[in-house]
mmCIF file of C-alpha atoms in Angstrom:
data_model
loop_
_atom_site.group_PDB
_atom_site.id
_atom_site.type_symbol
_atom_site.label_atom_id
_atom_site.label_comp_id
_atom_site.label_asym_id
_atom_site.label_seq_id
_atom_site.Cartn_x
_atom_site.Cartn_y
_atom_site.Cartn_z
ATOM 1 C CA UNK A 1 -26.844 -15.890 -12.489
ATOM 2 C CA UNK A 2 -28.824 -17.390 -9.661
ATOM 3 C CA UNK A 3 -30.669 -14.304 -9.328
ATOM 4 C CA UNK A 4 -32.108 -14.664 -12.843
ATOM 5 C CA UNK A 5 -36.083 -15.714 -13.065
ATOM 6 C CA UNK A 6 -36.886 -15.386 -9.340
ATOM 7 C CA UNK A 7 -38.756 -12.017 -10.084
ATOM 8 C CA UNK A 8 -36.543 -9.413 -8.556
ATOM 9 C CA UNK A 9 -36.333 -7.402 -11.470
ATOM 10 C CA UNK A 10 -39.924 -7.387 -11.180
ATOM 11 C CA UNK A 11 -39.621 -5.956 -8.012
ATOM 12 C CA UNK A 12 -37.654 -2.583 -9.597
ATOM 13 C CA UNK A 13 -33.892 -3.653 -7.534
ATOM 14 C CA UNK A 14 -30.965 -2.107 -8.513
ATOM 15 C CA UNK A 15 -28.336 -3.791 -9.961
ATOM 16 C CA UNK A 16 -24.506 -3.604 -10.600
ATOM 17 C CA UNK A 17 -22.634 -4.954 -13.507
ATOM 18 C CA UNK A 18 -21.937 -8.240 -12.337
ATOM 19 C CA UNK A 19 -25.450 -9.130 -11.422
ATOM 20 C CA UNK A 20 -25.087 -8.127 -8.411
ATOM 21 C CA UNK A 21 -27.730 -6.478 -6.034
ATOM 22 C CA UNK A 22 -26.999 -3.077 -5.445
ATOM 23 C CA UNK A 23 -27.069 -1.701 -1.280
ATOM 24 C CA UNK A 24 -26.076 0.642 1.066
ATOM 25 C CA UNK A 25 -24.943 -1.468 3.665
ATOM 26 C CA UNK A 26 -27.655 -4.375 3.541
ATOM 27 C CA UNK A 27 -30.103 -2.252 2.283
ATOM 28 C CA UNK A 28 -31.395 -2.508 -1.289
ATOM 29 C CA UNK A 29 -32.587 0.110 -3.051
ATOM 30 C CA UNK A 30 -36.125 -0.589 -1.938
ATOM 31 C CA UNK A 31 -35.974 0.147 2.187
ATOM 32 C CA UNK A 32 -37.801 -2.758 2.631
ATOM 33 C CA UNK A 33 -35.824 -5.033 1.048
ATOM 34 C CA UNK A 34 -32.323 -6.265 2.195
ATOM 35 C CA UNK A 35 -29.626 -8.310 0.556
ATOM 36 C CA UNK A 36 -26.968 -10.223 1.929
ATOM 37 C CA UNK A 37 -24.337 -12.424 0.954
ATOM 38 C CA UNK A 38 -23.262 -13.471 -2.867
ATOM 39 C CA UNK A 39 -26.168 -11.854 -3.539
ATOM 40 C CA UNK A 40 -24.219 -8.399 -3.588
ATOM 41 C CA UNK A 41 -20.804 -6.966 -4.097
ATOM 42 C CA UNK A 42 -19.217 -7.437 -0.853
ATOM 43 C CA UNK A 43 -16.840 -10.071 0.464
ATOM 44 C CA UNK A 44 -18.061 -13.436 -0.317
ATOM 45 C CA UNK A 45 -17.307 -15.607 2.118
ATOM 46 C CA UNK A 46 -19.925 -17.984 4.532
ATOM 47 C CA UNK A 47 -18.869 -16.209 8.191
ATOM 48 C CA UNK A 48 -19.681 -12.545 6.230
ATOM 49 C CA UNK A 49 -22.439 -14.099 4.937
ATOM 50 C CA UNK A 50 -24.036 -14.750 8.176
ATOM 51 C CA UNK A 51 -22.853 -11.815 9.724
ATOM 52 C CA UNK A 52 -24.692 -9.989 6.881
ATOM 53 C CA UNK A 53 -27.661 -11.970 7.766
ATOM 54 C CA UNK A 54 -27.762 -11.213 11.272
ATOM 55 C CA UNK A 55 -27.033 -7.663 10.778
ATOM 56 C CA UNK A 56 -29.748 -7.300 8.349
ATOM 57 C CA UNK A 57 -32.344 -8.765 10.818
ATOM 58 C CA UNK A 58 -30.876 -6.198 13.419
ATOM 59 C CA UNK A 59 -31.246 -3.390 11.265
ATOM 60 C CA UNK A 60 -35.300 -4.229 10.538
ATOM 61 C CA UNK A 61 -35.740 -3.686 14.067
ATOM 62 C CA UNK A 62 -33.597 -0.680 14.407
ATOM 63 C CA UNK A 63 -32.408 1.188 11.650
ATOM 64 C CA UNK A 64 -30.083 3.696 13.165
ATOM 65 C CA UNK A 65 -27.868 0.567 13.848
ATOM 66 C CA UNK A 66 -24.134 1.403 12.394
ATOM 67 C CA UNK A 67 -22.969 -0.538 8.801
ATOM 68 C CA UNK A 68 -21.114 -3.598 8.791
ATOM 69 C CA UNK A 69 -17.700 -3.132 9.347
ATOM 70 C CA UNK A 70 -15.431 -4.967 6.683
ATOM 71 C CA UNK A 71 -12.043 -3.637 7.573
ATOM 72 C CA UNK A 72 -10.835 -6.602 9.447
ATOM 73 C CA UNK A 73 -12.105 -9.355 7.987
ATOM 74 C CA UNK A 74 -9.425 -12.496 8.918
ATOM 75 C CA UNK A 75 -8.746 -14.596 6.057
ATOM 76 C CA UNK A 76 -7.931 -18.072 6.055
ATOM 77 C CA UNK A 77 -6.458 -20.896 3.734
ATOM 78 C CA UNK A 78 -6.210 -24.770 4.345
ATOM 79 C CA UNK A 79 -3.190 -25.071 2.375
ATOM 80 C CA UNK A 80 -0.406 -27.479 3.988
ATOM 81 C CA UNK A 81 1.063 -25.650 5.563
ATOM 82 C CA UNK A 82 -2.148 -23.314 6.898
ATOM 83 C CA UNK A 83 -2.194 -19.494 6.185
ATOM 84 C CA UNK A 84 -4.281 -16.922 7.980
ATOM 85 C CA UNK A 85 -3.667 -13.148 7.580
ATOM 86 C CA UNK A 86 -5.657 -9.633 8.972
ATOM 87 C CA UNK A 87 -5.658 -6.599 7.722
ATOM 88 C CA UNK A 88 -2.492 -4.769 5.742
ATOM 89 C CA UNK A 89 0.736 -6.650 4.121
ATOM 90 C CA UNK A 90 4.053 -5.448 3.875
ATOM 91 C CA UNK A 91 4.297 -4.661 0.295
ATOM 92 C CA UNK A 92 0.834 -2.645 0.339
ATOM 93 C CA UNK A 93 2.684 -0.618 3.089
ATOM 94 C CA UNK A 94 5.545 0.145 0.933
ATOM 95 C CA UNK A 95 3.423 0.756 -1.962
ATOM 96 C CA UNK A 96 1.360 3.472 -0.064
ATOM 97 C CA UNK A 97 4.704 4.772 1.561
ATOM 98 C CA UNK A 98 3.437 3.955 4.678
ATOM 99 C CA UNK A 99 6.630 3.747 7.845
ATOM 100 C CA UNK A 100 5.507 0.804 9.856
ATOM 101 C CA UNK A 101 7.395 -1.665 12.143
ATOM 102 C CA UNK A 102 7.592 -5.789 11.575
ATOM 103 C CA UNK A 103 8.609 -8.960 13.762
ATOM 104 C CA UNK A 104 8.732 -12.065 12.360
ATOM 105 C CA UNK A 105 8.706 -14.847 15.005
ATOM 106 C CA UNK A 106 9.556 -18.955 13.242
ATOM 107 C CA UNK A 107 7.763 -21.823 14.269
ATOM 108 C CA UNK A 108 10.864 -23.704 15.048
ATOM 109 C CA UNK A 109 11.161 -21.342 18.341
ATOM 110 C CA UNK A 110 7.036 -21.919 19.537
ATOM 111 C CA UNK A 111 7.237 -24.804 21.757
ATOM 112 C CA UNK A 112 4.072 -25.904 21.128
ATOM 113 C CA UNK A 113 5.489 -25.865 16.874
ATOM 114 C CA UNK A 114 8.622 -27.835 18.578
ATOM 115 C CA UNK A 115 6.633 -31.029 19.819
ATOM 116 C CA UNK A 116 4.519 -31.163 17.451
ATOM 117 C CA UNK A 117 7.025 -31.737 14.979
ATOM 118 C CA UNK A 118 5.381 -28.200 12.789
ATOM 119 C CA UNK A 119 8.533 -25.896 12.895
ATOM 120 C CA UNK A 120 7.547 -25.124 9.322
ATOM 121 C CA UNK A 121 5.913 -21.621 9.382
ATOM 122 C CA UNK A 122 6.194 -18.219 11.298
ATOM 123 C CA UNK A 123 4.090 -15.243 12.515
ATOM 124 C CA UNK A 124 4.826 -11.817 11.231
ATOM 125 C CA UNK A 125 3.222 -8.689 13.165
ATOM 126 C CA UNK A 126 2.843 -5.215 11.856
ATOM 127 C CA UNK A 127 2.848 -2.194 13.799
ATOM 128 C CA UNK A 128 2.760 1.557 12.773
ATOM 129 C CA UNK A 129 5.641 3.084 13.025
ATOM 130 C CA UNK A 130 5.400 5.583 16.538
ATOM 131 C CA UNK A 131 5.175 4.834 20.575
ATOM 132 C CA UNK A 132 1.324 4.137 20.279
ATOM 133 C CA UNK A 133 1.988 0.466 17.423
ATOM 134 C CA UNK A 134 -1.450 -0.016 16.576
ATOM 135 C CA UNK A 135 -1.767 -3.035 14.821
ATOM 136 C CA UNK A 136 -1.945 -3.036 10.907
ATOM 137 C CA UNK A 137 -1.754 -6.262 10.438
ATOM 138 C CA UNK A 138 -0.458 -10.034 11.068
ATOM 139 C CA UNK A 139 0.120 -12.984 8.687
ATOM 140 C CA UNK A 140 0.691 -16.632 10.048
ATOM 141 C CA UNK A 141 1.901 -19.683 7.863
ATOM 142 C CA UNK A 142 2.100 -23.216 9.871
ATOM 143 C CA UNK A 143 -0.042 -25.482 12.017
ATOM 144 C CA UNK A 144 -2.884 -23.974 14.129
ATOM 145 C CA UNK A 145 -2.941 -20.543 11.646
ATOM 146 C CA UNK A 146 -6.632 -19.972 11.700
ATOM 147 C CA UNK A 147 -6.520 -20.642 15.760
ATOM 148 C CA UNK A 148 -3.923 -17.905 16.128
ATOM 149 C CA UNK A 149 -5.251 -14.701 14.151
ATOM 150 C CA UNK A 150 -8.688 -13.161 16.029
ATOM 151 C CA UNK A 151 -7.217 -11.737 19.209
ATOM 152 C CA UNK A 152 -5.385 -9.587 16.819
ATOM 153 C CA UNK A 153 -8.255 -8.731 14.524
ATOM 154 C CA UNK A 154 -10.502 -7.727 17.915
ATOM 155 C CA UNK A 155 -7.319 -5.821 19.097
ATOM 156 C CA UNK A 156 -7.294 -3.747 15.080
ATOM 157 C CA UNK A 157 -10.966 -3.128 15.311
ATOM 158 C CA UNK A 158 -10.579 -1.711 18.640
ATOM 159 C CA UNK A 159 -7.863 0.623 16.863
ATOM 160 C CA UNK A 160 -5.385 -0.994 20.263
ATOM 161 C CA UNK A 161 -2.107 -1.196 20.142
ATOM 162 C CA UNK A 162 0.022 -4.205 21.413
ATOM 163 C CA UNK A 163 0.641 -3.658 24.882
ATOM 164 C CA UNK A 164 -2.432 -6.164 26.153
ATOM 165 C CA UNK A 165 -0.982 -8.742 23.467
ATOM 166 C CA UNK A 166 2.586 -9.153 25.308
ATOM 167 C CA UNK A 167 1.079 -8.800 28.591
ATOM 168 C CA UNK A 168 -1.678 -10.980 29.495
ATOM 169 C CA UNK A 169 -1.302 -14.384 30.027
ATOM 170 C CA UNK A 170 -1.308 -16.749 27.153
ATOM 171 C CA UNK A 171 -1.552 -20.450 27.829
ATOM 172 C CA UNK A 172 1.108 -22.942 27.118
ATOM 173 C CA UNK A 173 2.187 -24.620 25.024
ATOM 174 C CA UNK A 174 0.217 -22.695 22.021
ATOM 175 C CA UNK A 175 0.641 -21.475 18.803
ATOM 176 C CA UNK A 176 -0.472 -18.217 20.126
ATOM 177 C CA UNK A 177 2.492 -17.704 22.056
ATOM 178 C CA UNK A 178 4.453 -17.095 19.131
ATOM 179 C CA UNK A 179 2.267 -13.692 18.191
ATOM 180 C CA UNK A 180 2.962 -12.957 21.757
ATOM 181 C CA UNK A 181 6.294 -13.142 21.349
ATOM 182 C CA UNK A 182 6.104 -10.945 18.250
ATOM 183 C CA UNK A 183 4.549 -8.287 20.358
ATOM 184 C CA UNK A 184 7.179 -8.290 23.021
ATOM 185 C CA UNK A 185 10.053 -8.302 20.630
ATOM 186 C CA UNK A 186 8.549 -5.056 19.067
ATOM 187 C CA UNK A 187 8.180 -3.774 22.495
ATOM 188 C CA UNK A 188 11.934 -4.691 23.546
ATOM 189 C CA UNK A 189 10.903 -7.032 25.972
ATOM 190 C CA UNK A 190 11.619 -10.308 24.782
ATOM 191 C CA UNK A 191 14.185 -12.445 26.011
ATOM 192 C CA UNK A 192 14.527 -13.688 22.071
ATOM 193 C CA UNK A 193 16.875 -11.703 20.313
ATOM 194 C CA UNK A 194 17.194 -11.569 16.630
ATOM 195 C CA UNK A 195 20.616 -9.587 16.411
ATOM 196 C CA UNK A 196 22.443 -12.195 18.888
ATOM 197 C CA UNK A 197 20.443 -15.603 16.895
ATOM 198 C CA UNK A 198 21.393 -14.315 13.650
ATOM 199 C CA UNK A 199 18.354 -16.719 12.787
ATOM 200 C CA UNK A 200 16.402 -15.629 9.382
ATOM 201 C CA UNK A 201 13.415 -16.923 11.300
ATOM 202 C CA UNK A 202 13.863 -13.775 13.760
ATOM 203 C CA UNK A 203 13.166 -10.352 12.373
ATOM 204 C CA UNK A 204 12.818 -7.111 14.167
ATOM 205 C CA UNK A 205 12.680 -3.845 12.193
ATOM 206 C CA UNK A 206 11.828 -0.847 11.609
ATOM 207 C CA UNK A 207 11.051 0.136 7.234
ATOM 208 C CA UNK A 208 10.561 4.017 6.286
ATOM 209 C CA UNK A 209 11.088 5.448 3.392
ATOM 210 C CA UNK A 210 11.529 2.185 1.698
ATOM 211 C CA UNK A 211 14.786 1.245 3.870
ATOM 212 C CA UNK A 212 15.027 -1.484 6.512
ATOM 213 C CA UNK A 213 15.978 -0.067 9.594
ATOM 214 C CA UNK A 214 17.451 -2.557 12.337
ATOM 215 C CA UNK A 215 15.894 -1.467 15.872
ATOM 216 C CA UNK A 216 18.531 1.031 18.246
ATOM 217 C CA UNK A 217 21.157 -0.864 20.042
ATOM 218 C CA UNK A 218 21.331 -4.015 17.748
ATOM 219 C CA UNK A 219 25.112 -4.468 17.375
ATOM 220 C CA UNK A 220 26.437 -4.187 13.717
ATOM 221 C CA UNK A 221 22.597 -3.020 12.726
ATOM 222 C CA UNK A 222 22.905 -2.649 8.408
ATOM 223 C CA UNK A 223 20.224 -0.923 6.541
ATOM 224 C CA UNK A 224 19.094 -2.603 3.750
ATOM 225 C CA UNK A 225 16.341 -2.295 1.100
ATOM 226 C CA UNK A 226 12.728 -2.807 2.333
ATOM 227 C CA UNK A 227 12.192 -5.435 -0.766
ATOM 228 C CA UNK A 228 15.110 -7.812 0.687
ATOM 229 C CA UNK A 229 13.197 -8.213 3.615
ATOM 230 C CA UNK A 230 9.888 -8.779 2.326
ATOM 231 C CA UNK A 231 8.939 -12.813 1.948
#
């Protein structure tokens, strides 16, 4: 590795099995010493990297400083289209058994997607499954992904539900409006409604114990298997 030849093993570090520096949080196992970045086992990517970094420095001055939090780490890819995601996916909800609630808002209803000529994607929010809908997590696929995804990330690592989301004022036209729209449809105070559009684009629902649940007062609401609603 990289790591090989500099003298570090000279220096009596721990490491894992990949080469790896071995810490507790960016601490190695020499307290004077602190690792960051690919040099350990953590997520290696540039903005943890430097968050890392700048946490380390922290900690030198004050020790009793809490550990990096990794939980909600956004995620982006420049693929055409762009995909951005935070936190938990539907199928590793399922697989845990865990009852949760989903909206799925298109691209081809964001205005902003509509003059742009970039109806190709969609926002999907998930919510747990009781009156407080703290936010699990939130996938995006289309123009603007990466530009869409922290308020939600800030909003999971404040353990906050979606209330603020559908409420405060988003500007316009925006991509963002479309994860606002997500949050009001799980709230029941959209003026989009996926039972009357009949649009595969629109998706409101409710999935426990592995069945798809169509929200109360949807006419004609079917249950149907949680896997035939899973992209």
């Amino acid at each position: 590795t990289n790591t090989d030849g500099i003298g570090l093993e000279e220096l009596g570090l721990q490491f894992g099995k990949r080469g790896d520096v071995v810490v507790d949080d960016v601490v190695t196992s020499i307290p004077n010493v602190y690792a960051v970045g690919d040099l350990t086992a953590d997520i290696n990517l540039v903005n943890v990297a430097e968050l890392e970094g700048r946490h380390a420095v922290e900690r030198i001055v004050d020790p009793s400083l809490p550990p990096v939090s990794y939980e909600n780490i956004s995620t982006i890819m420049f693929l055409q289209p762009e995909v951005a995601g935070v936190g938990m996916n539907e199928n590793e909800l399922q697989r845990k058994g865990t009852p949760y609630r989903v909206a799925s808002y298109g691209y081809n209803y964001v205005a902003r997607g509509i003059a742009m000529r970039a109806t190709r994607g969609f926002f999907k929010l998930i919510v747990s499954d009781d009156d407080e809908m703290r936010i699990l997590g939130m996938r995006v696929v289309g123009e603007h992904a990466s530009s869409t995804i922290q308020a939600v990330a800030l909003l999971m690592h404040m353990g906050r539900g979606i209330r603020e989301l559908a409420e405060i004022p988003h500007p316009h036209p925006a991509m963002p409006e479309g994860v606002q729209e997500c949050a009001r449809m799980l709230l029941g105070t959209s003026i989009i409604k996926p039972y009357i559009f009949g649009d595969d684009s629109l998706r409101c629902h409710r999935v426990k114990d592995g069945v798809c649940i169509p929200y109360e007062g949807q006419p004609n609401a079917r249950r149907t298997p949680a896997a035939a609603v899973t992209p």
